[in-house]
């Protein structure tokens, strides 16, 4: 059986995503396509414009066979951990291939660079620390270190966001290859506009451009999204509204918390808690607060993620646990795969279809799953939705052609 894994945010799902799914199924002749998707918060630390249940349902209706949630602590993290969590889940579900978009479309070049980075990871880590001490961010330091060690000609691929994530997927796939599990890579060259742009002639626009349209001109997004998505855009959550509510709660939390308490937050380093407490007093909006805190060392995405860790109380140097597969939506092929996996005695990854009934899997997921639920509660709070009706413990996965998932 050919099982292809995709990692996505679908924030929101657009025609470029559908193109990726179609080209992937065509290239691999896939029997089943699994999407590991971010939950209610994205890798950049932003609230999604539609909740995870709505986005996973759309994905299933648009060609994905099974949608699994990428746990919050992996989804809302830097690229290395984002990719690690996704690839590990897909490997645990028996994926034979992993497909990802890239600006280059040159799989051979991407694989060669990933292999070089893995082979020379020790010296790259040393060089990266050198650049971080000069005040550069983690991502920028890695890029500069790679240019220094591997040469700028090879590392020019790292200038584009999808290529960067592609390299992280490939590096994690190399890890699994060393463990005796070979995952074949498939890349689909990004079609149409870039992440931040739009091209009405081709009908393609990046997710960031579409989110801006939702805020200012939702009708204008019709050209760039499938009809099933456009019908839901009028009820999409406006980012500015959610950020206003988030900022109100953040101000209280930063004022309430002591410096020592804040210093224990995941990814809080180098006295950054002092900067947060200082700037929150005079900032009158999240935008202004970010402007005051963001620096060459700390990117906006890194600060946004850190603020979510503060609000959710994520503490400790390494809260990441082993991944699990929590089902958000499934079609018939996805259901068949789940039935097969449940019968497989060698199946290792915990599978959760009902958070209230899958006791053993829920116990295995532990604190990581608690953060998923807490992140959902927080999302419901800042979007003005019922904490009960939209609770992770109340909503069941969407099953194409059915209403709920039976465990």
mmCIF file of C-alpha atoms in Angstrom:
data_model
loop_
_atom_site.group_PDB
_atom_site.id
_atom_site.type_symbol
_atom_site.label_atom_id
_atom_site.label_comp_id
_atom_site.label_asym_id
_atom_site.label_seq_id
_atom_site.Cartn_x
_atom_site.Cartn_y
_atom_site.Cartn_z
ATOM 1 C CA UNK A 1 0.000 0.000 0.000
ATOM 2 C CA UNK A 2 1.301 3.458 -0.920
ATOM 3 C CA UNK A 3 0.629 5.840 1.948
ATOM 4 C CA UNK A 4 1.717 9.427 1.348
ATOM 5 C CA UNK A 5 2.143 11.943 4.119
ATOM 6 C CA UNK A 6 1.763 15.710 3.799
ATOM 7 C CA UNK A 7 2.436 18.339 6.456
ATOM 8 C CA UNK A 8 0.242 21.419 6.256
ATOM 9 C CA UNK A 9 -1.452 24.296 8.030
ATOM 10 C CA UNK A 10 -4.228 24.983 5.494
ATOM 11 C CA UNK A 11 -4.635 28.476 6.932
ATOM 12 C CA UNK A 12 -6.796 28.692 4.920
ATOM 13 C CA UNK A 13 -6.970 25.875 2.374
ATOM 14 C CA UNK A 14 -6.427 27.352 -1.115
ATOM 15 C CA UNK A 15 -6.047 26.222 -4.721
ATOM 16 C CA UNK A 16 -2.318 25.745 -4.298
ATOM 17 C CA UNK A 17 -3.005 23.154 -1.602
ATOM 18 C CA UNK A 18 -5.442 21.323 -3.860
ATOM 19 C CA UNK A 19 -2.829 21.372 -6.640
ATOM 20 C CA UNK A 20 -0.287 19.814 -4.257
ATOM 21 C CA UNK A 21 -2.690 17.025 -3.273
ATOM 22 C CA UNK A 22 -3.628 16.273 -6.888
ATOM 23 C CA UNK A 23 -0.014 16.232 -8.107
ATOM 24 C CA UNK A 24 1.043 14.064 -5.165
ATOM 25 C CA UNK A 25 -1.653 11.457 -5.786
ATOM 26 C CA UNK A 26 -0.799 11.467 -9.488
ATOM 27 C CA UNK A 27 2.972 11.132 -8.960
ATOM 28 C CA UNK A 28 2.811 8.326 -6.396
ATOM 29 C CA UNK A 29 -0.506 6.684 -7.357
ATOM 30 C CA UNK A 30 -1.267 6.935 -3.659
ATOM 31 C CA UNK A 31 -3.718 4.595 -1.962
ATOM 32 C CA UNK A 32 -4.069 6.959 0.981
ATOM 33 C CA UNK A 33 -3.006 10.558 1.650
ATOM 34 C CA UNK A 34 -2.502 11.617 5.267
ATOM 35 C CA UNK A 35 -2.175 15.279 6.196
ATOM 36 C CA UNK A 36 -0.561 16.124 9.520
ATOM 37 C CA UNK A 37 -2.003 19.569 10.176
ATOM 38 C CA UNK A 38 -1.353 22.303 12.738
ATOM 39 C CA UNK A 39 -4.137 22.788 15.254
ATOM 40 C CA UNK A 40 -5.582 26.171 16.179
ATOM 41 C CA UNK A 41 -2.198 27.928 16.242
ATOM 42 C CA UNK A 42 0.361 27.936 13.468
ATOM 43 C CA UNK A 43 4.118 27.564 13.264
ATOM 44 C CA UNK A 44 4.516 31.361 13.313
ATOM 45 C CA UNK A 45 2.594 31.583 16.587
ATOM 46 C CA UNK A 46 -0.564 33.024 15.024
ATOM 47 C CA UNK A 47 -4.173 32.000 15.599
ATOM 48 C CA UNK A 48 -5.628 30.236 12.548
ATOM 49 C CA UNK A 49 -8.433 32.036 10.693
ATOM 50 C CA UNK A 50 -10.563 28.882 10.930
ATOM 51 C CA UNK A 51 -10.471 26.330 13.721
ATOM 52 C CA UNK A 52 -8.782 22.968 13.236
ATOM 53 C CA UNK A 53 -12.066 21.062 12.907
ATOM 54 C CA UNK A 54 -13.273 23.276 10.050
ATOM 55 C CA UNK A 55 -9.914 23.200 8.252
ATOM 56 C CA UNK A 56 -9.575 19.424 8.570
ATOM 57 C CA UNK A 57 -13.106 18.908 7.241
ATOM 58 C CA UNK A 58 -12.326 21.100 4.212
ATOM 59 C CA UNK A 59 -9.095 19.158 3.605
ATOM 60 C CA UNK A 60 -10.999 15.861 3.638
ATOM 61 C CA UNK A 61 -13.598 17.218 1.229
ATOM 62 C CA UNK A 62 -10.798 18.439 -1.064
ATOM 63 C CA UNK A 63 -8.962 15.130 -1.409
ATOM 64 C CA UNK A 64 -7.093 14.270 1.797
ATOM 65 C CA UNK A 65 -8.023 10.837 3.181
ATOM 66 C CA UNK A 66 -6.994 11.312 6.814
ATOM 67 C CA UNK A 67 -6.174 14.450 8.820
ATOM 68 C CA UNK A 68 -4.103 14.146 11.985
ATOM 69 C CA UNK A 69 -3.392 17.016 14.364
ATOM 70 C CA UNK A 70 0.234 18.040 14.788
ATOM 71 C CA UNK A 71 0.513 18.505 18.572
ATOM 72 C CA UNK A 72 0.680 22.136 19.686
ATOM 73 C CA UNK A 73 4.232 21.946 21.026
ATOM 74 C CA UNK A 74 5.485 20.710 17.639
ATOM 75 C CA UNK A 75 3.145 22.831 15.506
ATOM 76 C CA UNK A 76 4.002 26.068 17.284
ATOM 77 C CA UNK A 77 7.762 25.675 17.218
ATOM 78 C CA UNK A 78 10.726 26.347 14.959
ATOM 79 C CA UNK A 79 11.045 24.449 11.671
ATOM 80 C CA UNK A 80 13.295 21.687 12.997
ATOM 81 C CA UNK A 81 10.751 20.540 15.606
ATOM 82 C CA UNK A 82 7.741 21.236 13.377
ATOM 83 C CA UNK A 83 9.185 18.824 10.804
ATOM 84 C CA UNK A 84 10.339 16.313 13.406
ATOM 85 C CA UNK A 85 6.889 15.959 14.917
ATOM 86 C CA UNK A 86 5.173 15.636 11.539
ATOM 87 C CA UNK A 87 7.612 13.110 10.068
ATOM 88 C CA UNK A 88 7.592 11.002 13.239
ATOM 89 C CA UNK A 89 3.774 10.831 13.207
ATOM 90 C CA UNK A 90 3.717 9.867 9.535
ATOM 91 C CA UNK A 91 6.369 7.220 10.084
ATOM 92 C CA UNK A 92 4.339 5.836 12.970
ATOM 93 C CA UNK A 93 1.261 5.612 10.747
ATOM 94 C CA UNK A 94 3.113 3.565 8.138
ATOM 95 C CA UNK A 95 3.721 6.243 5.500
ATOM 96 C CA UNK A 96 5.796 5.075 2.542
ATOM 97 C CA UNK A 97 6.267 8.544 1.018
ATOM 98 C CA UNK A 98 6.356 12.126 2.260
ATOM 99 C CA UNK A 99 5.372 14.891 -0.141
ATOM 100 C CA UNK A 100 6.131 18.570 0.344
ATOM 101 C CA UNK A 101 6.020 21.736 -1.704
ATOM 102 C CA UNK A 102 9.181 23.623 -2.583
ATOM 103 C CA UNK A 103 10.088 26.715 -4.537
ATOM 104 C CA UNK A 104 12.906 24.911 -6.357
ATOM 105 C CA UNK A 105 11.186 21.643 -7.270
ATOM 106 C CA UNK A 106 14.710 20.155 -7.416
ATOM 107 C CA UNK A 107 14.516 17.119 -5.154
ATOM 108 C CA UNK A 108 18.041 15.934 -5.950
ATOM 109 C CA UNK A 109 19.589 19.269 -4.928
ATOM 110 C CA UNK A 110 17.490 19.448 -1.761
ATOM 111 C CA UNK A 111 18.427 15.888 -0.774
ATOM 112 C CA UNK A 112 22.124 16.523 -1.384
ATOM 113 C CA UNK A 113 22.064 19.649 0.792
ATOM 114 C CA UNK A 114 20.142 17.823 3.549
ATOM 115 C CA UNK A 115 22.699 14.992 3.488
ATOM 116 C CA UNK A 116 25.576 17.487 3.719
ATOM 117 C CA UNK A 117 23.901 19.231 6.653
ATOM 118 C CA UNK A 118 23.393 15.955 8.521
ATOM 119 C CA UNK A 119 26.920 14.736 7.788
ATOM 120 C CA UNK A 120 28.447 17.980 9.065
ATOM 121 C CA UNK A 121 25.911 18.745 11.779
ATOM 122 C CA UNK A 122 28.490 18.997 14.591
ATOM 123 C CA UNK A 123 30.584 21.679 12.900
ATOM 124 C CA UNK A 124 27.418 23.429 11.678
ATOM 125 C CA UNK A 125 26.103 23.569 15.253
ATOM 126 C CA UNK A 126 29.389 25.081 16.432
ATOM 127 C CA UNK A 127 29.347 27.670 13.648
ATOM 128 C CA UNK A 128 25.654 28.440 14.283
ATOM 129 C CA UNK A 129 26.425 29.205 17.931
ATOM 130 C CA UNK A 130 29.176 31.549 16.760
ATOM 131 C CA UNK A 131 26.680 33.582 14.747
ATOM 132 C CA UNK A 132 24.041 33.473 17.505
ATOM 133 C CA UNK A 133 26.570 35.012 19.892
ATOM 134 C CA UNK A 134 26.829 37.872 17.401
ATOM 135 C CA UNK A 135 23.108 38.485 17.878
ATOM 136 C CA UNK A 136 21.566 36.672 14.908
ATOM 137 C CA UNK A 137 18.401 34.543 15.225
ATOM 138 C CA UNK A 138 18.564 30.744 15.250
ATOM 139 C CA UNK A 139 17.312 30.470 11.643
ATOM 140 C CA UNK A 140 19.606 33.203 10.325
ATOM 141 C CA UNK A 141 22.569 31.748 12.211
ATOM 142 C CA UNK A 142 21.940 28.326 10.682
ATOM 143 C CA UNK A 143 21.794 29.860 7.212
ATOM 144 C CA UNK A 144 25.016 31.814 7.749
ATOM 145 C CA UNK A 145 26.745 28.761 9.224
ATOM 146 C CA UNK A 146 25.641 26.637 6.271
ATOM 147 C CA UNK A 147 26.947 29.229 3.815
ATOM 148 C CA UNK A 148 30.241 29.358 5.689
ATOM 149 C CA UNK A 149 30.726 25.584 5.901
ATOM 150 C CA UNK A 150 29.002 24.300 2.754
ATOM 151 C CA UNK A 151 29.328 27.270 0.406
ATOM 152 C CA UNK A 152 26.826 29.865 -0.773
ATOM 153 C CA UNK A 153 26.121 28.098 -4.087
ATOM 154 C CA UNK A 154 24.743 25.016 -2.332
ATOM 155 C CA UNK A 155 22.873 26.911 0.348
ATOM 156 C CA UNK A 156 21.067 29.407 -1.881
ATOM 157 C CA UNK A 157 18.122 26.999 -1.612
ATOM 158 C CA UNK A 158 17.753 28.171 2.000
ATOM 159 C CA UNK A 159 16.563 31.602 0.855
ATOM 160 C CA UNK A 160 12.970 30.380 0.329
ATOM 161 C CA UNK A 161 10.573 29.342 3.149
ATOM 162 C CA UNK A 162 9.210 26.146 1.585
ATOM 163 C CA UNK A 163 12.707 24.984 0.673
ATOM 164 C CA UNK A 164 13.798 25.522 4.288
ATOM 165 C CA UNK A 165 10.997 23.308 5.617
ATOM 166 C CA UNK A 166 11.696 20.762 2.861
ATOM 167 C CA UNK A 167 15.265 20.468 4.152
ATOM 168 C CA UNK A 168 13.985 19.857 7.692
ATOM 169 C CA UNK A 169 11.660 17.093 6.464
ATOM 170 C CA UNK A 170 14.505 15.486 4.524
ATOM 171 C CA UNK A 171 16.871 15.664 7.502
ATOM 172 C CA UNK A 172 14.335 13.890 9.707
ATOM 173 C CA UNK A 173 13.733 11.310 6.977
ATOM 174 C CA UNK A 174 17.474 10.627 6.946
ATOM 175 C CA UNK A 175 17.249 9.992 10.696
ATOM 176 C CA UNK A 176 14.585 7.344 10.098
ATOM 177 C CA UNK A 177 16.638 5.848 7.279
ATOM 178 C CA UNK A 178 19.428 5.291 9.795
ATOM 179 C CA UNK A 179 16.872 3.470 11.996
ATOM 180 C CA UNK A 180 16.065 1.137 9.100
ATOM 181 C CA UNK A 181 12.868 2.864 7.938
ATOM 182 C CA UNK A 182 13.051 4.311 4.426
ATOM 183 C CA UNK A 183 10.585 7.065 3.544
ATOM 184 C CA UNK A 184 10.599 8.194 -0.079
ATOM 185 C CA UNK A 185 10.527 11.926 -0.722
ATOM 186 C CA UNK A 186 8.298 13.639 -3.263
ATOM 187 C CA UNK A 187 8.403 17.371 -3.956
ATOM 188 C CA UNK A 188 5.889 19.427 -5.895
ATOM 189 C CA UNK A 189 7.175 22.715 -7.254
ATOM 190 C CA UNK A 190 5.189 25.618 -5.879
ATOM 191 C CA UNK A 191 2.702 26.757 -8.512
ATOM 192 C CA UNK A 192 1.664 30.370 -9.060
ATOM 193 C CA UNK A 193 2.476 33.171 -6.606
ATOM 194 C CA UNK A 194 4.760 33.121 -3.587
ATOM 195 C CA UNK A 195 3.657 32.791 0.034
ATOM 196 C CA UNK A 196 2.925 36.502 0.421
ATOM 197 C CA UNK A 197 1.728 37.257 -3.124
ATOM 198 C CA UNK A 198 -1.249 36.719 -5.395
ATOM 199 C CA UNK A 199 -1.722 36.244 -9.122
ATOM 200 C CA UNK A 200 -5.284 36.676 -10.354
ATOM 201 C CA UNK A 201 -4.388 35.428 -13.842
ATOM 202 C CA UNK A 202 -3.277 32.028 -12.551
ATOM 203 C CA UNK A 203 -5.850 31.896 -9.747
ATOM 204 C CA UNK A 204 -3.178 31.248 -7.128
ATOM 205 C CA UNK A 205 -2.327 33.244 -4.031
ATOM 206 C CA UNK A 206 -0.238 32.574 -0.953
ATOM 207 C CA UNK A 207 -1.922 31.880 2.385
ATOM 208 C CA UNK A 208 -0.644 35.143 3.867
ATOM 209 C CA UNK A 209 -2.162 37.178 1.026
ATOM 210 C CA UNK A 210 -5.495 35.386 1.447
ATOM 211 C CA UNK A 211 -5.512 36.081 5.195
ATOM 212 C CA UNK A 212 -5.068 39.782 4.475
ATOM 213 C CA UNK A 213 -8.052 39.584 2.108
ATOM 214 C CA UNK A 214 -10.160 37.966 4.821
ATOM 215 C CA UNK A 215 -9.438 40.964 7.023
ATOM 216 C CA UNK A 216 -10.163 43.635 4.395
ATOM 217 C CA UNK A 217 -11.993 42.082 1.425
ATOM 218 C CA UNK A 218 -13.221 38.505 1.933
ATOM 219 C CA UNK A 219 -15.077 38.569 -1.403
ATOM 220 C CA UNK A 220 -11.768 39.172 -3.177
ATOM 221 C CA UNK A 221 -10.457 35.796 -2.004
ATOM 222 C CA UNK A 222 -12.987 33.896 -4.136
ATOM 223 C CA UNK A 223 -10.555 33.633 -7.066
ATOM 224 C CA UNK A 224 -7.930 31.873 -4.971
ATOM 225 C CA UNK A 225 -9.802 29.299 -2.883
ATOM 226 C CA UNK A 226 -12.078 26.352 -3.681
ATOM 227 C CA UNK A 227 -15.814 27.093 -3.553
ATOM 228 C CA UNK A 228 -16.202 25.030 -0.365
ATOM 229 C CA UNK A 229 -13.708 27.326 1.372
ATOM 230 C CA UNK A 230 -15.101 30.602 0.067
ATOM 231 C CA UNK A 231 -18.504 29.754 1.504
ATOM 232 C CA UNK A 232 -16.885 29.616 4.962
ATOM 233 C CA UNK A 233 -14.741 32.755 4.699
ATOM 234 C CA UNK A 234 -17.549 35.025 5.857
ATOM 235 C CA UNK A 235 -17.461 33.244 9.225
ATOM 236 C CA UNK A 236 -13.658 33.124 9.409
ATOM 237 C CA UNK A 237 -12.080 34.730 12.447
ATOM 238 C CA UNK A 238 -10.477 38.109 11.777
ATOM 239 C CA UNK A 239 -6.859 37.991 13.026
ATOM 240 C CA UNK A 240 -6.917 41.590 14.336
ATOM 241 C CA UNK A 241 -9.936 40.866 16.535
ATOM 242 C CA UNK A 242 -8.337 37.771 18.074
ATOM 243 C CA UNK A 243 -5.035 39.575 18.586
ATOM 244 C CA UNK A 244 -6.780 42.388 20.455
ATOM 245 C CA UNK A 245 -8.294 39.925 22.924
ATOM 246 C CA UNK A 246 -5.041 37.994 23.179
ATOM 247 C CA UNK A 247 -3.153 41.194 24.001
ATOM 248 C CA UNK A 248 -5.595 42.045 26.784
ATOM 249 C CA UNK A 249 -4.955 38.669 28.432
ATOM 250 C CA UNK A 250 -1.217 38.870 27.779
ATOM 251 C CA UNK A 251 -0.903 42.234 29.542
ATOM 252 C CA UNK A 252 -2.439 40.804 32.680
ATOM 253 C CA UNK A 253 -0.282 37.656 32.587
ATOM 254 C CA UNK A 254 2.982 39.555 32.146
ATOM 255 C CA UNK A 255 2.097 42.069 34.870
ATOM 256 C CA UNK A 256 0.988 39.303 37.250
ATOM 257 C CA UNK A 257 3.988 37.014 36.696
ATOM 258 C CA UNK A 258 7.272 37.520 38.507
ATOM 259 C CA UNK A 259 10.560 37.569 36.634
ATOM 260 C CA UNK A 260 11.666 34.256 38.099
ATOM 261 C CA UNK A 261 8.388 32.625 37.094
ATOM 262 C CA UNK A 262 8.694 33.977 33.548
ATOM 263 C CA UNK A 263 12.307 32.810 33.290
ATOM 264 C CA UNK A 264 11.051 29.205 33.534
ATOM 265 C CA UNK A 265 8.879 29.508 30.401
ATOM 266 C CA UNK A 266 9.937 27.307 27.484
ATOM 267 C CA UNK A 267 12.347 29.143 25.139
ATOM 268 C CA UNK A 268 12.663 32.132 27.475
ATOM 269 C CA UNK A 269 16.334 32.996 27.496
ATOM 270 C CA UNK A 270 18.981 35.602 28.170
ATOM 271 C CA UNK A 271 16.904 37.820 30.424
ATOM 272 C CA UNK A 272 14.149 38.234 27.844
ATOM 273 C CA UNK A 273 11.594 38.140 30.663
ATOM 274 C CA UNK A 274 12.906 41.541 31.783
ATOM 275 C CA UNK A 275 12.341 43.006 28.333
ATOM 276 C CA UNK A 276 8.789 41.628 28.194
ATOM 277 C CA UNK A 277 7.854 43.085 31.588
ATOM 278 C CA UNK A 278 9.379 46.433 30.707
ATOM 279 C CA UNK A 279 7.723 46.885 27.298
ATOM 280 C CA UNK A 280 4.256 45.573 28.210
ATOM 281 C CA UNK A 281 3.651 48.597 30.470
ATOM 282 C CA UNK A 282 3.813 51.152 27.659
ATOM 283 C CA UNK A 283 2.553 49.074 24.688
ATOM 284 C CA UNK A 284 -1.052 49.759 23.637
ATOM 285 C CA UNK A 285 -1.408 46.910 21.128
ATOM 286 C CA UNK A 286 0.147 43.567 20.274
ATOM 287 C CA UNK A 287 1.626 45.097 17.120
ATOM 288 C CA UNK A 288 3.391 47.829 19.105
ATOM 289 C CA UNK A 289 4.528 45.346 21.746
ATOM 290 C CA UNK A 290 6.046 43.067 19.096
ATOM 291 C CA UNK A 291 7.807 46.034 17.488
ATOM 292 C CA UNK A 292 9.421 46.846 20.822
ATOM 293 C CA UNK A 293 10.571 43.282 21.543
ATOM 294 C CA UNK A 294 11.500 41.878 18.121
ATOM 295 C CA UNK A 295 15.215 42.178 17.344
ATOM 296 C CA UNK A 296 17.923 40.750 15.107
ATOM 297 C CA UNK A 297 18.197 37.856 17.568
ATOM 298 C CA UNK A 298 14.481 37.285 18.170
ATOM 299 C CA UNK A 299 12.257 37.183 15.092
ATOM 300 C CA UNK A 300 8.574 38.071 15.207
ATOM 301 C CA UNK A 301 7.626 34.402 14.808
ATOM 302 C CA UNK A 302 9.885 33.402 17.731
ATOM 303 C CA UNK A 303 8.378 36.097 19.972
ATOM 304 C CA UNK A 304 4.821 35.193 18.978
ATOM 305 C CA UNK A 305 5.485 31.571 19.891
ATOM 306 C CA UNK A 306 7.058 32.613 23.181
ATOM 307 C CA UNK A 307 4.012 34.721 24.089
ATOM 308 C CA UNK A 308 1.770 31.708 23.544
ATOM 309 C CA UNK A 309 4.010 29.653 25.831
ATOM 310 C CA UNK A 310 3.594 32.384 28.451
ATOM 311 C CA UNK A 311 -0.193 32.414 28.103
ATOM 312 C CA UNK A 312 -0.465 28.611 28.211
ATOM 313 C CA UNK A 313 2.120 28.172 30.965
ATOM 314 C CA UNK A 314 4.516 25.978 28.976
ATOM 315 C CA UNK A 315 7.531 25.527 31.237
ATOM 316 C CA UNK A 316 10.837 23.695 31.262
ATOM 317 C CA UNK A 317 13.808 23.386 28.913
ATOM 318 C CA UNK A 318 12.308 20.518 26.882
ATOM 319 C CA UNK A 319 8.560 19.885 27.220
ATOM 320 C CA UNK A 320 8.365 17.960 23.922
ATOM 321 C CA UNK A 321 7.185 14.382 24.307
ATOM 322 C CA UNK A 322 6.663 11.481 21.941
ATOM 323 C CA UNK A 323 4.149 12.214 19.164
ATOM 324 C CA UNK A 324 0.743 10.588 18.889
ATOM 325 C CA UNK A 325 -1.885 10.530 16.148
ATOM 326 C CA UNK A 326 -5.033 12.431 17.034
ATOM 327 C CA UNK A 327 -7.650 12.134 14.293
ATOM 328 C CA UNK A 328 -9.388 15.333 13.188
ATOM 329 C CA UNK A 329 -11.125 14.098 10.014
ATOM 330 C CA UNK A 330 -11.236 11.053 7.748
ATOM 331 C CA UNK A 331 -12.639 9.810 4.463
ATOM 332 C CA UNK A 332 -13.331 6.176 3.595
ATOM 333 C CA UNK A 333 -9.712 5.404 2.717
ATOM 334 C CA UNK A 334 -8.561 7.005 5.930
ATOM 335 C CA UNK A 335 -11.020 4.946 7.957
ATOM 336 C CA UNK A 336 -9.785 1.759 6.297
ATOM 337 C CA UNK A 337 -6.217 2.668 7.203
ATOM 338 C CA UNK A 338 -7.184 3.328 10.828
ATOM 339 C CA UNK A 339 -8.933 -0.044 11.067
ATOM 340 C CA UNK A 340 -5.831 -1.724 9.649
ATOM 341 C CA UNK A 341 -3.520 0.075 12.094
ATOM 342 C CA UNK A 342 -5.645 -0.826 15.094
ATOM 343 C CA UNK A 343 -5.377 -4.517 14.171
ATOM 344 C CA UNK A 344 -1.599 -4.320 13.729
ATOM 345 C CA UNK A 345 0.007 -5.675 16.902
ATOM 346 C CA UNK A 346 3.315 -4.005 16.035
ATOM 347 C CA UNK A 347 1.657 -0.594 15.785
ATOM 348 C CA UNK A 348 3.554 1.745 18.122
ATOM 349 C CA UNK A 349 2.132 5.254 17.827
ATOM 350 C CA UNK A 350 -0.911 5.968 20.040
ATOM 351 C CA UNK A 351 -4.017 6.709 17.944
ATOM 352 C CA UNK A 352 -6.727 8.920 19.448
ATOM 353 C CA UNK A 353 -10.164 9.141 17.844
ATOM 354 C CA UNK A 354 -12.153 9.879 20.995
ATOM 355 C CA UNK A 355 -10.355 11.790 23.731
ATOM 356 C CA UNK A 356 -12.935 10.625 26.292
ATOM 357 C CA UNK A 357 -12.679 6.904 25.509
ATOM 358 C CA UNK A 358 -9.181 6.139 24.200
ATOM 359 C CA UNK A 359 -7.771 5.939 27.711
ATOM 360 C CA UNK A 360 -4.523 4.115 26.968
ATOM 361 C CA UNK A 361 -3.626 6.357 24.028
ATOM 362 C CA UNK A 362 -4.597 9.495 25.975
ATOM 363 C CA UNK A 363 -2.377 8.401 28.886
ATOM 364 C CA UNK A 364 0.517 7.820 26.491
ATOM 365 C CA UNK A 365 0.056 11.305 25.018
ATOM 366 C CA UNK A 366 0.213 12.797 28.519
ATOM 367 C CA UNK A 367 1.046 16.456 29.057
ATOM 368 C CA UNK A 368 1.424 17.111 25.310
ATOM 369 C CA UNK A 369 -2.269 16.380 24.755
ATOM 370 C CA UNK A 370 -3.189 18.587 27.706
ATOM 371 C CA UNK A 371 -1.465 21.493 25.955
ATOM 372 C CA UNK A 372 -3.430 20.726 22.761
ATOM 373 C CA UNK A 373 -6.689 20.995 24.677
ATOM 374 C CA UNK A 374 -5.557 24.107 26.521
ATOM 375 C CA UNK A 375 -4.519 25.749 23.233
ATOM 376 C CA UNK A 376 -7.997 25.012 21.865
ATOM 377 C CA UNK A 377 -9.652 26.501 24.951
ATOM 378 C CA UNK A 378 -7.516 29.622 24.587
ATOM 379 C CA UNK A 379 -8.400 29.867 20.879
ATOM 380 C CA UNK A 380 -12.095 29.644 21.727
ATOM 381 C CA UNK A 381 -11.626 32.316 24.389
ATOM 382 C CA UNK A 382 -9.975 34.894 22.090
ATOM 383 C CA UNK A 383 -12.379 34.168 19.216
ATOM 384 C CA UNK A 384 -15.440 34.624 21.437
ATOM 385 C CA UNK A 385 -16.744 31.067 21.080
ATOM 386 C CA UNK A 386 -18.369 28.789 23.615
ATOM 387 C CA UNK A 387 -15.751 27.042 25.750
ATOM 388 C CA UNK A 388 -18.060 24.045 26.091
ATOM 389 C CA UNK A 389 -19.542 23.603 22.593
ATOM 390 C CA UNK A 390 -16.159 23.918 20.897
ATOM 391 C CA UNK A 391 -14.154 22.060 23.527
ATOM 392 C CA UNK A 392 -11.758 19.334 22.363
ATOM 393 C CA UNK A 393 -13.581 17.034 24.752
ATOM 394 C CA UNK A 394 -16.947 17.676 23.101
ATOM 395 C CA UNK A 395 -16.277 17.891 19.350
ATOM 396 C CA UNK A 396 -15.714 14.624 17.481
ATOM 397 C CA UNK A 397 -13.736 14.081 14.260
ATOM 398 C CA UNK A 398 -15.476 14.775 10.965
ATOM 399 C CA UNK A 399 -16.126 11.593 8.995
ATOM 400 C CA UNK A 400 -16.972 12.068 5.351
ATOM 401 C CA UNK A 401 -20.427 10.626 4.906
ATOM 402 C CA UNK A 402 -20.994 10.284 8.660
ATOM 403 C CA UNK A 403 -21.332 12.557 11.686
ATOM 404 C CA UNK A 404 -18.928 11.179 14.264
ATOM 405 C CA UNK A 405 -16.031 8.803 14.635
ATOM 406 C CA UNK A 406 -16.723 5.587 16.479
ATOM 407 C CA UNK A 407 -13.756 4.420 18.499
#
